[in-house]
Coordinates of C-alpha atoms in Angstrom, one line a residue:
X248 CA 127.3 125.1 82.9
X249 CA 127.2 122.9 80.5
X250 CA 128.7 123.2 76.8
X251 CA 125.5 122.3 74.8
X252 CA 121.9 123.3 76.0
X253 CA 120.3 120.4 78.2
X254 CA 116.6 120.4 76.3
X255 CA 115.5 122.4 79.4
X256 CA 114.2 125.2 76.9
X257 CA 112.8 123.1 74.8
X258 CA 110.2 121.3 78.0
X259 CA 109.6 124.8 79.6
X260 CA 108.6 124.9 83.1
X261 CA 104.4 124.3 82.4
X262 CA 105.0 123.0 79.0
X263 CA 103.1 120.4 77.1
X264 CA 104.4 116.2 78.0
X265 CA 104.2 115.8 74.3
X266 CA 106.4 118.4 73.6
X267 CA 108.9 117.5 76.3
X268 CA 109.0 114.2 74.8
X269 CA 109.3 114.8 71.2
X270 CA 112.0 117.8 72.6
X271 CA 114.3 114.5 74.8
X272 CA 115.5 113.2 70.9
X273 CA 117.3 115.6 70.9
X274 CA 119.2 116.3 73.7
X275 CA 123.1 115.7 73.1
X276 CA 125.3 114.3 75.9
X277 CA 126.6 117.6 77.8
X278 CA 131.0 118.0 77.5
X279 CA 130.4 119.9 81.2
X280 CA 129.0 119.4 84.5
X281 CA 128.0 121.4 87.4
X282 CA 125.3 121.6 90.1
X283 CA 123.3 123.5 88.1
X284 CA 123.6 121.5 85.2
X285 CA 123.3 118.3 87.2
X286 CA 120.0 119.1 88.6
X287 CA 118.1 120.4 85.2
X288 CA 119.3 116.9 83.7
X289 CA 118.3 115.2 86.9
X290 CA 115.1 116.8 86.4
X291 CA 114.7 115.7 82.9
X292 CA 115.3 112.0 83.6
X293 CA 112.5 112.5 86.5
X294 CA 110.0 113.5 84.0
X295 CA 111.0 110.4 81.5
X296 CA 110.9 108.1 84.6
X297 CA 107.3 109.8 85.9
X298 CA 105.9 109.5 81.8
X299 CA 107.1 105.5 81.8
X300 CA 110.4 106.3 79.9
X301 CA 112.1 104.4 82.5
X302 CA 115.0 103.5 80.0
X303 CA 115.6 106.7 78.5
X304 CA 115.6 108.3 81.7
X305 CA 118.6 105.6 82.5
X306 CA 120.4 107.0 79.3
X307 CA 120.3 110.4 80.0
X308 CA 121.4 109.8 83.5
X309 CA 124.7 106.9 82.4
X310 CA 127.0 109.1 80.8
X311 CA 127.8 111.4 83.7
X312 CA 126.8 108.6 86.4
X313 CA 130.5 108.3 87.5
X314 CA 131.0 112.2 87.5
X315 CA 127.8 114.0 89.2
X316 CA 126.7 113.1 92.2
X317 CA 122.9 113.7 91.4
X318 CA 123.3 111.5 88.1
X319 CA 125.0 109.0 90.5
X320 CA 122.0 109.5 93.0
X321 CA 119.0 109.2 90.1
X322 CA 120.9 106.5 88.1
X323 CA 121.0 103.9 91.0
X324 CA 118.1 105.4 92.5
X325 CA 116.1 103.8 89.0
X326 CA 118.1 100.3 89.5
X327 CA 117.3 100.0 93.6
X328 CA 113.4 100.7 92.5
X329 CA 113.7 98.1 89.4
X330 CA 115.2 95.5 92.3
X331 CA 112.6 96.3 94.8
X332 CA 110.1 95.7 92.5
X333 CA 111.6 92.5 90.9
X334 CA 112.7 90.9 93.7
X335 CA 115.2 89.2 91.0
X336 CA 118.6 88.3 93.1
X337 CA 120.6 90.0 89.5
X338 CA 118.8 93.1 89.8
X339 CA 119.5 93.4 93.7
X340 CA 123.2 92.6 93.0
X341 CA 122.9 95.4 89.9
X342 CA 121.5 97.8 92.7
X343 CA 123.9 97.2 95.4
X344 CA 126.8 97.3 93.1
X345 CA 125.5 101.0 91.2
X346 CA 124.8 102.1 94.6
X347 CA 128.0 101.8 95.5
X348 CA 129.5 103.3 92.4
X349 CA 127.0 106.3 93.3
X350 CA 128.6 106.2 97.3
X351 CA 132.0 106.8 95.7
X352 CA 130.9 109.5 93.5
X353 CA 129.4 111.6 96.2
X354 CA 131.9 110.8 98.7
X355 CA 134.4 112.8 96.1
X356 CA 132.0 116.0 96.8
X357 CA 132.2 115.6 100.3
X358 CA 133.9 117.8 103.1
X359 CA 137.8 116.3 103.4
X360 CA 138.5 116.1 106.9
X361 CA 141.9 115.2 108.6
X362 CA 142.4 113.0 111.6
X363 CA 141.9 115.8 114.1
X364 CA 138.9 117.6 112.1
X365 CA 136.5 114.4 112.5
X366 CA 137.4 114.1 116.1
X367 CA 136.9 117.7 116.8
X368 CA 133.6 117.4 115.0
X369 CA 132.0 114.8 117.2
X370 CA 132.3 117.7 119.8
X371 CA 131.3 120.8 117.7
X372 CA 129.3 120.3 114.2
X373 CA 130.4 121.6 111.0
X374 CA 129.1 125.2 110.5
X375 CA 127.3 126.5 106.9
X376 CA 131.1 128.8 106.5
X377 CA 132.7 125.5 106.3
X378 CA 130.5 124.1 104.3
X379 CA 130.5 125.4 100.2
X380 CA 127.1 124.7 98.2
X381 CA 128.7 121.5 96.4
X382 CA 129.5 119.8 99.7
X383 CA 125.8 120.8 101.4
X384 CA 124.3 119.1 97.9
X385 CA 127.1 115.8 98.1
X386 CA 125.9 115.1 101.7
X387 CA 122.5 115.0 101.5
X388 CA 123.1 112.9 98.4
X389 CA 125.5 110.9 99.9
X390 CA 122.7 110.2 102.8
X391 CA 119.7 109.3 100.2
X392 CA 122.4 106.7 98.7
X393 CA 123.4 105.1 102.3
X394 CA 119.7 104.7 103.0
X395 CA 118.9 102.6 99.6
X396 CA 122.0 101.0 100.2
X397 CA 120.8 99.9 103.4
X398 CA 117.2 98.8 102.4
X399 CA 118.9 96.5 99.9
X400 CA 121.7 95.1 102.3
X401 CA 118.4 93.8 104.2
X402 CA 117.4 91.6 101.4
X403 CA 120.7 90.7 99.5
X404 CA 122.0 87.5 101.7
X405 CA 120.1 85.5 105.1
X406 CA 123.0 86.8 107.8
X407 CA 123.0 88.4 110.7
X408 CA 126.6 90.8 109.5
X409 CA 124.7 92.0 106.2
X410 CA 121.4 93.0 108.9
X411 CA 124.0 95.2 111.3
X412 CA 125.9 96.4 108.4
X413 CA 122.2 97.9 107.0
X414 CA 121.4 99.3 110.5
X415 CA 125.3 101.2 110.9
X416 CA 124.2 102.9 107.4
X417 CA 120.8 103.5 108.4
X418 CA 122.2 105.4 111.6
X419 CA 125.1 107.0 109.3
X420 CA 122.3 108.2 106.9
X421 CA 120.3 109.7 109.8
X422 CA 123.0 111.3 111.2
X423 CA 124.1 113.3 108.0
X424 CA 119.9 114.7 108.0
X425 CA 120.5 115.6 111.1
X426 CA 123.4 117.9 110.4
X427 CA 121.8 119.1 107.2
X428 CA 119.1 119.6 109.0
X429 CA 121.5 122.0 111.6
X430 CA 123.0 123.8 108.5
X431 CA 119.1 124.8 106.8
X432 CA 117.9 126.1 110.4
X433 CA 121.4 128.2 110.7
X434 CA 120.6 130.0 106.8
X435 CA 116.6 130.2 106.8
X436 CA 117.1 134.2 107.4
X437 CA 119.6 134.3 104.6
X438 CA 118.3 136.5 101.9
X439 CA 120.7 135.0 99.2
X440 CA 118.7 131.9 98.3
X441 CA 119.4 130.7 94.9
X442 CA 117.7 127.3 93.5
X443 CA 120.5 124.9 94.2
X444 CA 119.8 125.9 97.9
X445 CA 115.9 125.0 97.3
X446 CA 117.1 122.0 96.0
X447 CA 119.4 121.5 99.1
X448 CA 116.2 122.5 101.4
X449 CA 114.0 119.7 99.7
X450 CA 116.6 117.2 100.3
X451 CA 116.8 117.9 104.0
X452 CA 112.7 117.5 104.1
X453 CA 112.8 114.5 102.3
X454 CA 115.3 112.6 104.7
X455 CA 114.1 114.6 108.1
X456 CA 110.6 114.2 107.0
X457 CA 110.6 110.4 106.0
X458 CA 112.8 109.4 109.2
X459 CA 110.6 111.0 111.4
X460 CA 107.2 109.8 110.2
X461 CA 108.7 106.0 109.9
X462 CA 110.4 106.2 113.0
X463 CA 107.1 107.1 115.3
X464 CA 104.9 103.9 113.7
X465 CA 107.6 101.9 116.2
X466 CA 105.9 100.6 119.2
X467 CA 106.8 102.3 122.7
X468 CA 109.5 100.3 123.9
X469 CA 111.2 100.2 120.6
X470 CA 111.2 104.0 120.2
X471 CA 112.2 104.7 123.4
X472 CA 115.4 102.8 122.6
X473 CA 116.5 104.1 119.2
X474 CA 115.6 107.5 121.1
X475 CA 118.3 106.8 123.5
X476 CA 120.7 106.0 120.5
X477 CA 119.8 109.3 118.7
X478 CA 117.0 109.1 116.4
X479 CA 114.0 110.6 117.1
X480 CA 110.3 109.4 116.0
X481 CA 107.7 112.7 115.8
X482 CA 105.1 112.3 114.0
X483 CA 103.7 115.2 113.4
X484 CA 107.5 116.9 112.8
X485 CA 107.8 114.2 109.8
X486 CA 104.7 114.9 108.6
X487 CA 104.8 118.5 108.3
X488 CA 108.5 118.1 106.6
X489 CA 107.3 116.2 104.1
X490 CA 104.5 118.4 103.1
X491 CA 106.6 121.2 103.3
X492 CA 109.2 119.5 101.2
X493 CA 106.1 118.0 99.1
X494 CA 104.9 121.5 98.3
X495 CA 108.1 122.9 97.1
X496 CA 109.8 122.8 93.3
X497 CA 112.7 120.5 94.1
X498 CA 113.5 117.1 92.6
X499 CA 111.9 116.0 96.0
X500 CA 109.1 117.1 96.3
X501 CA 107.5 114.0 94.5
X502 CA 109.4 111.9 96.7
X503 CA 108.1 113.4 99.9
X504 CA 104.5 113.4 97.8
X505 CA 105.2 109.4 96.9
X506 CA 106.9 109.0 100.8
X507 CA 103.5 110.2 102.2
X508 CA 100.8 108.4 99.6
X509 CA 103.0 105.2 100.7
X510 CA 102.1 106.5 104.3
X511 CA 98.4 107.6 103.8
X512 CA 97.5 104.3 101.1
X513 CA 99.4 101.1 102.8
X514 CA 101.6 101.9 105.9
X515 CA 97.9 103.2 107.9
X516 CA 96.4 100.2 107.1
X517 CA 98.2 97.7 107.4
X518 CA 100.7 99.2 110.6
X519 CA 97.5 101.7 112.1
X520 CA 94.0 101.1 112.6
X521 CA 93.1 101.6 108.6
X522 CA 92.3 105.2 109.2
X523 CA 93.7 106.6 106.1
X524 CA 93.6 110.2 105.0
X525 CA 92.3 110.1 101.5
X526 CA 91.6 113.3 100.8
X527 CA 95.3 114.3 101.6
X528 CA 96.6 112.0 99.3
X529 CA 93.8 112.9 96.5
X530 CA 95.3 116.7 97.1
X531 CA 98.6 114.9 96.7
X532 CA 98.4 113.5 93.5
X533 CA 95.8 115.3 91.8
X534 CA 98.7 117.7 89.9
X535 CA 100.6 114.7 89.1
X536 CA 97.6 113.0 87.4
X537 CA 97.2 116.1 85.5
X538 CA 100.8 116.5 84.5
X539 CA 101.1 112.6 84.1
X540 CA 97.7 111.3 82.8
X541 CA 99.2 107.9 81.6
X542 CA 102.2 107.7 84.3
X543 CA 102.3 103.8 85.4
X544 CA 103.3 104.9 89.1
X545 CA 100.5 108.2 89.2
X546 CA 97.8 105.5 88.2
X547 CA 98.9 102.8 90.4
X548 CA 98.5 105.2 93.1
X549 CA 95.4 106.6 91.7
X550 CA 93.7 103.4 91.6
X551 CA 94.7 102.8 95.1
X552 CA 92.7 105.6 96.6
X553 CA 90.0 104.5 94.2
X554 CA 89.9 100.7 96.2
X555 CA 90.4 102.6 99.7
X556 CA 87.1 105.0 99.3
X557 CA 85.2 101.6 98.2
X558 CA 85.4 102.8 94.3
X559 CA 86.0 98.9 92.8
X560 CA 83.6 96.4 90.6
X561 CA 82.8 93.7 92.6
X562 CA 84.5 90.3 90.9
X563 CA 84.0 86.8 91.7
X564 CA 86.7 84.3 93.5
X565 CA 87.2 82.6 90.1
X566 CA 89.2 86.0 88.8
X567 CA 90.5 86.6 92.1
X568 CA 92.6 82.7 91.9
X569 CA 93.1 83.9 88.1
X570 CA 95.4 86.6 89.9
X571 CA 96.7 84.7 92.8
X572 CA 98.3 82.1 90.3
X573 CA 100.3 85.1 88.1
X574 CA 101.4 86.3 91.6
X575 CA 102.4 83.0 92.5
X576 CA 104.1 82.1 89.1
X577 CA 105.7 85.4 88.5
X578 CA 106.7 87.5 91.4
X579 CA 109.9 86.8 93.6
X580 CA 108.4 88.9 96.7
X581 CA 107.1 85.8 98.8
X582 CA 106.2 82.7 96.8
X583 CA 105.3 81.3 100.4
X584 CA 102.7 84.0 101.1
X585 CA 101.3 83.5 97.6
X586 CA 101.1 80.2 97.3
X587 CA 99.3 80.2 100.3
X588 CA 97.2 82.9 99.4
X589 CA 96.3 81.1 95.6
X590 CA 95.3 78.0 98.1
X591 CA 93.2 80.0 100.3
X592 CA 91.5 81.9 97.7
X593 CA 90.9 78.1 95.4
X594 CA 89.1 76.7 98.8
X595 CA 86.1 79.8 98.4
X596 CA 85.8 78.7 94.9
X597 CA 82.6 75.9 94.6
X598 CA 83.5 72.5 93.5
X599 CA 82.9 72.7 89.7
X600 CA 85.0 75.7 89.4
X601 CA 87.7 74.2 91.7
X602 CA 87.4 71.0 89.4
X603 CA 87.8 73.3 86.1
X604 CA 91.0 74.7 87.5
X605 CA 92.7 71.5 87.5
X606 CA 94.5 72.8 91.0
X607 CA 95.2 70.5 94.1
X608 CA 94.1 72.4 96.9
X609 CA 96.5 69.6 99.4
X610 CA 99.4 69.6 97.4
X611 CA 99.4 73.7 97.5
X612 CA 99.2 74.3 100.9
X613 CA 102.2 71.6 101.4
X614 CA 104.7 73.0 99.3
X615 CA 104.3 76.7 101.6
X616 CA 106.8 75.5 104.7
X617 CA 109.4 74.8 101.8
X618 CA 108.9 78.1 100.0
X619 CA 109.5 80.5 103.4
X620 CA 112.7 82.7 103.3
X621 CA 114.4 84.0 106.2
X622 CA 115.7 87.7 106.5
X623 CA 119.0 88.1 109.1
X624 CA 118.4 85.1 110.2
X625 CA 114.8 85.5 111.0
X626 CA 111.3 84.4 109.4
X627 CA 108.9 86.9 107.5
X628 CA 105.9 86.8 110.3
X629 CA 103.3 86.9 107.8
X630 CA 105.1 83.7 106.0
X631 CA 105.2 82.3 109.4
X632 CA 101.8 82.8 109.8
X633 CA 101.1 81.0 106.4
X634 CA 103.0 78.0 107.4
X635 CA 101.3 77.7 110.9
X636 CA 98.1 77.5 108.8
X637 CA 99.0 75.4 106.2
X638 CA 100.5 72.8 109.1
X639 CA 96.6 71.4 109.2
X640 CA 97.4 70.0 105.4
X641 CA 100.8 68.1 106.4
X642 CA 98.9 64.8 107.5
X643 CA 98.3 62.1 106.0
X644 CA 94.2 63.3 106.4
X645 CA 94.5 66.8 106.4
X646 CA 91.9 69.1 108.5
X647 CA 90.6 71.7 105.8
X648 CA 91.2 75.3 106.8
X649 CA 88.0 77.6 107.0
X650 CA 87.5 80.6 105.1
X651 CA 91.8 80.9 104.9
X652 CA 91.1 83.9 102.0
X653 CA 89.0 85.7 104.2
X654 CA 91.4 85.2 107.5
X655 CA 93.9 86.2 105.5
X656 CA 92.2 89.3 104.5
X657 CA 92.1 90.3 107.8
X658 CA 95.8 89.8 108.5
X659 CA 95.9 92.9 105.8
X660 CA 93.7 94.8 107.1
X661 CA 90.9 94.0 104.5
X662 CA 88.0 94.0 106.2
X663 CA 88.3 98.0 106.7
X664 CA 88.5 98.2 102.8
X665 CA 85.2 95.9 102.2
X666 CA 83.6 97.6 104.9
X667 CA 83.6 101.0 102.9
X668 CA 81.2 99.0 100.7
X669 CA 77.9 97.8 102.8
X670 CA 76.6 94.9 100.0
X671 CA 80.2 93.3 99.9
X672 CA 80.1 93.3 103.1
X673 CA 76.7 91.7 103.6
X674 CA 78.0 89.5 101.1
X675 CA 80.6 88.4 103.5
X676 CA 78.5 88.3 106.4
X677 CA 76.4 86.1 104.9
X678 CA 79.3 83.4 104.0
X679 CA 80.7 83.2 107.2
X680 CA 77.2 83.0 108.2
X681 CA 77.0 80.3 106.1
X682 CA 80.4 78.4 107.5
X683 CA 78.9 78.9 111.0
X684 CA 76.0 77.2 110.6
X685 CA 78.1 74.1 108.9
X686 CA 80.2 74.0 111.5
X687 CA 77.6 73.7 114.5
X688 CA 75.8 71.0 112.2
X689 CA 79.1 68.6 112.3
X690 CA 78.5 65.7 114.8
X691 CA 82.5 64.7 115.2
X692 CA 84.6 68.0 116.1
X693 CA 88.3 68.0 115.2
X694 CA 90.9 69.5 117.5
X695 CA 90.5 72.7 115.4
X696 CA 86.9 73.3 116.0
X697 CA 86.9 75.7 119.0
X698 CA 89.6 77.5 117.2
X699 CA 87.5 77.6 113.8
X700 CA 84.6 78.9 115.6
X701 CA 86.6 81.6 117.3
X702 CA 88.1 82.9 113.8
X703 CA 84.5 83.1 112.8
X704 CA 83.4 84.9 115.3
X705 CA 85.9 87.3 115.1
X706 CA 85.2 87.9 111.2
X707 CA 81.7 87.9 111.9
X708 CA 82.1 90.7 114.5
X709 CA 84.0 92.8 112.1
X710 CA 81.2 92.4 109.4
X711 CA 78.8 93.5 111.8
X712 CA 80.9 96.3 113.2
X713 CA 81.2 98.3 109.8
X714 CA 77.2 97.4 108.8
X715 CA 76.7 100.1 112.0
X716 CA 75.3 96.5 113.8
X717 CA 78.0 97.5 116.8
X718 CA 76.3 95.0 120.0
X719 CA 76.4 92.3 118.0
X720 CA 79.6 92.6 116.8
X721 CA 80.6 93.0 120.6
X722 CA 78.7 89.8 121.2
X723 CA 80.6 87.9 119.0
X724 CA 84.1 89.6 120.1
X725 CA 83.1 88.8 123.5
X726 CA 82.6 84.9 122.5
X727 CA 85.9 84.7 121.8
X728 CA 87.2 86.3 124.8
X729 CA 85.2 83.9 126.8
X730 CA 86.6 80.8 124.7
X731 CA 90.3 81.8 125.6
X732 CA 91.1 78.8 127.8
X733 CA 90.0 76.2 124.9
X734 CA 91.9 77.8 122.2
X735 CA 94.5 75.0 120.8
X736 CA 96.1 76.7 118.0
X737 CA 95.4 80.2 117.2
X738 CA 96.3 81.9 120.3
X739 CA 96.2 85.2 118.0
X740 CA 93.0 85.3 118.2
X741 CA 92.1 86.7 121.6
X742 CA 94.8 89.6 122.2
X743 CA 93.7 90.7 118.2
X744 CA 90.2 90.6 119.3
X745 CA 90.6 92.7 122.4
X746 CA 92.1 95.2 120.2
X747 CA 89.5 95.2 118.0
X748 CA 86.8 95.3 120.9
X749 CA 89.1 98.3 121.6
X750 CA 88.5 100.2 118.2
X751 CA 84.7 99.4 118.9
X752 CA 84.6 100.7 122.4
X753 CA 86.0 103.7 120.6
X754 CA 83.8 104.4 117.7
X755 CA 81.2 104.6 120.3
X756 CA 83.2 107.0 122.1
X757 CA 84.1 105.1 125.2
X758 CA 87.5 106.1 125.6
X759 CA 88.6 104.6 129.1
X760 CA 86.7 100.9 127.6
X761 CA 88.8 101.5 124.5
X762 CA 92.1 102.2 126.1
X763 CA 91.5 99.6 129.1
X764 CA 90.7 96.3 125.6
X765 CA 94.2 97.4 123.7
X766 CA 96.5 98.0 127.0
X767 CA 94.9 94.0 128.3
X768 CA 96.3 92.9 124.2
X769 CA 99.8 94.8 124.4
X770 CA 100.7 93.6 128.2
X771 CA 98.9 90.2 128.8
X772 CA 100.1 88.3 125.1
X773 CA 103.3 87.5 123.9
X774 CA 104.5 84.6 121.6
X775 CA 101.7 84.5 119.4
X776 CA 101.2 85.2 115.2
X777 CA 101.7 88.3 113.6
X778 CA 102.4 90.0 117.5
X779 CA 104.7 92.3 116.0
X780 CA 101.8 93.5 113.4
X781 CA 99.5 93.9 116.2
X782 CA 102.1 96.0 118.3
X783 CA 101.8 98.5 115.7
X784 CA 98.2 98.8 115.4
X785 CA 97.8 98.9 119.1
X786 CA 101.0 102.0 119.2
X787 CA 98.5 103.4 116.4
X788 CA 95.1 103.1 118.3
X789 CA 96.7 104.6 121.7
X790 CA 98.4 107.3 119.6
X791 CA 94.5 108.0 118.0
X792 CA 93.3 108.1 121.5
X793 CA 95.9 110.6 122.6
X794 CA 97.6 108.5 125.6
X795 CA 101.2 108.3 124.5
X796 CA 102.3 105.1 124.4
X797 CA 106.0 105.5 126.0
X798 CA 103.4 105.8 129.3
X799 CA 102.3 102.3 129.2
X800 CA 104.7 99.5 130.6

């Protein structure tokens, strides 16, 4: 244990914040370290991180960074979220560079193996005998660091070596939750449980859990593939790790909480058909909002559920733009994407406020091509998508884009937030009304018209769908079914509208309809924007409708 008491005493386990914050002044720097130790301290730093403390909870964690392997772990764990969130190419190289300080650490805890042990343990696994508490604790940890490490190989340089050198860790990583997974089957009997092994057990969740429920949002061909290379994608196995490992006491049990809000508030929508259960993640974070009233992550999350169940003031596109230029200014995460989106959202504005802003609509869209990044060698789809768009402003006598904020809304999956809320909707309905009717008056059509007309059907029959309106939302789906063959452009269009014809052959419980739309988008379209995006809602909507998508070609 450690030489001087860790403040542990002075938080309590159900004790005031106020008291566990006044009580961290005084914590000295401990002379000793154990497991134990390690995890109280660990668990100290998580309750300065959750209360916004983010640099004291990096101070507490430094001094034995180099020593513990869960310091290590929560140390660079703090610096890969501060480079996620930044985006800024010094915090990504800070991240890599701690998390590979925290790699080293760990691997000291690990198992030594000679020569002829590894090889004889590809054939038979390491048993629990072989295995003492320290070196269970410095896998798992040694696993949550290769996965970060991973994630941030992805974004740290353009090339193809840095992309394969993230997937060998990301299979590494999954391999090691697969043994620990092995070693907490072979000692769920044992009566001698102590809290280090809870600990352990939460770790296991955590990594099994997350894998799992990531792993099955892969369309069918994908799957089947990493399958057949040894990871497995079971949905319903990761889900019910992570709640397991969310109800528990262990340092990961908000992890697997925050792993499944990410799942239940974003990944549903935008990957599935916006399905998203609320009430789960309410139940999720409801003891953390009591525990953390004024924690920036609790309230960020809060505040998301709030905009899911329709619980937001309705503001006007002038504040909206106000927004989309900080983003575009400020963040590092795709200044293509919001650029484009600060243009889209400046062309719903009317022309005195678009005047007032001082903003040129042309010279926006242009500068997007020039802005896109490429990952592994590969454009971001949804940049792609963005430049494809902005093309129509690269002429010298540019073709204005119509309704690009609200197109782009759906590319996120917006409509099924809006449509929680009947007036916005009607609100909407009634603009793209609005464009419709302007665009039927025009006497010269441009190249883009039958593709305009199309995108406005398709946002009109979404309107309608949610309003309850459901045959003349199919009417309008069906219009741009019909228009396939004169489509120049947006060839998205009609396998995205098939699925959504899908969804609404569904909601009216016509299940062979339903499946018969989304199998005619995943098999008869390829090459076309944001496919990959669709591939995932259409794995979602078969997976809703029980026909297991390995089963389809």
């Amino acid at each position: 244990m450690a030489s001087v008491g860790n403040g542990t005493e002075e938080s309590g386990g159900g004790g005031e914040e106020e008291n566990f914050e006044d009580a961290y002044e005084n914590i000295p720097v401990a002379s000793k370290m154990d497991l134990k130790c390690a995890l109280e301290e660990c668990s100290m730093a998580l309750n300065l991180f959750l209360n916004n403390k983010f640099s004291e909870a990096l101070e507490l964690l430094r001094p034995w960074s180099k020593d513990s392997m869960y310091h290590a772990l929560g140390y660079s764990t703090i610096l890969v979220m501060q480079a996620a969130m930044t985006f800024e190419q010094q915090d990504i190289q800070l991240g890599i560079s701690t998390m590979k300080d925290a790699l080293q650490t760990c691997q000291r805890f690990r198992k030594r193996s000679t020569v002829v042990e590894s090889l004889s343990n590809l054939v038979s696994k390491q048993t629990v005998d072989q295995l003492t508490e320290e070196e269970m604790h410095a896998e798992i940890c040694y696993a949550e660091c290769l996965l970060q490490k991973a994630a941030l190989t992805f974004v740290q340089d353009e090339n193809m070596i840095n992309f394969i050198k993230g997937g060998l860790k990301i299979r590494t990583s999954y391999q090691i939750y697969k043994e620990c997974h092995q070693v907490l089957q072979t000692t769920q009997g044992n009566k001698s449980k102590n809290e280090t092994y809870y600990q352990f057990e939460g770790g296991v969740k955590l990594g099994i859990g997350a894998f799992n429920l990531m792993l099955s949002l892969l369309p069918g061909r994908i799957l089947r593939l990493l399958e057949f290379i040894g990871f497995s994608g079971n949905r319903e196995l990761g889900l019910c790790q992570l709640r397991e490992g969310a109800s528990g006491s262990s340092l990961r049990a908000i992890l697997c909480t925050f792993t499944l809000l990410v799942y239940h508030t974003y990944v549903s929508l935008i990957l599935g058909t916006g399905e998203a259960n609320l009430q789960e993640a309410d139940s999720l974070l409801e003891p953390y909002l009591l525990k953390f009233p004024n924690g920036s992550i609790i309230l960020f999350y809060a505040a998301r559920i709030d905009i899911l169940k329709g619980n937001f003031e309705k503001q006007d596109w002038l504040q909206a733009y106000r927004y989309a230029d900080l983003l575009s200014k400020e963040s590092r995460w795709s200044k293509a994407i919001y650029v484009f989106q600060k243009a889209a959202i400046l062309c719903m504005l009317p022309e005195d406020d678009l005047k007032r802003t001082g903003e040129d609509i042309v010279s926006l869209f242009r500068q997007v091509d020039g802005l896109k990044q490429r990952i592994a060698g590969k454009s971001i789809p949804t940049e792609k998508f963005a430049v494809r768009k902005a093309r129509r402003y690269a002429c010298p006598q540019p073709v204005k884009l119509i309704l690009p904020a609200l197109e782009m809304m759906y590319v996120w999956n917006g409509f099924a937030i809006v449509g929680k809320r009947a007036d916005l909707t009607e609100n909407l309905l009634v603009t793209i009304e609005k464009e419709e009717a302007a665009l039927q008056n025009e006497t010269n059509h441009n190249e883009y018209y039958v593709d305009d007309v199309c995108m406005l059907q398709l946002l009109k029959g979404l309107c309608l769908k949610h309003l309850g309106r459901l045959m003349q939302a199919e009417l309008c789906f069906s219009k741009v079914i019909q228009s396939e063959k004169q489509i120049k452009y947006d060839s998205y269009l009609v396998p995205f509208t098939l699925y959504e014809l899908g969804l609404l052959y569904k909601q009216q419980d016509e299940t062979e309809k339903a499946i018969r739309y989304i199998e005619t988008a995943k098999n008869n379209y390829k090459e076309y924007s944001m496919e990959s995006r669709l591939h995932f809602r259409i794995h979602a909507a078969l997976d809703s409708l029980k026909v297991s998508p390995a089963s389809t070609p």
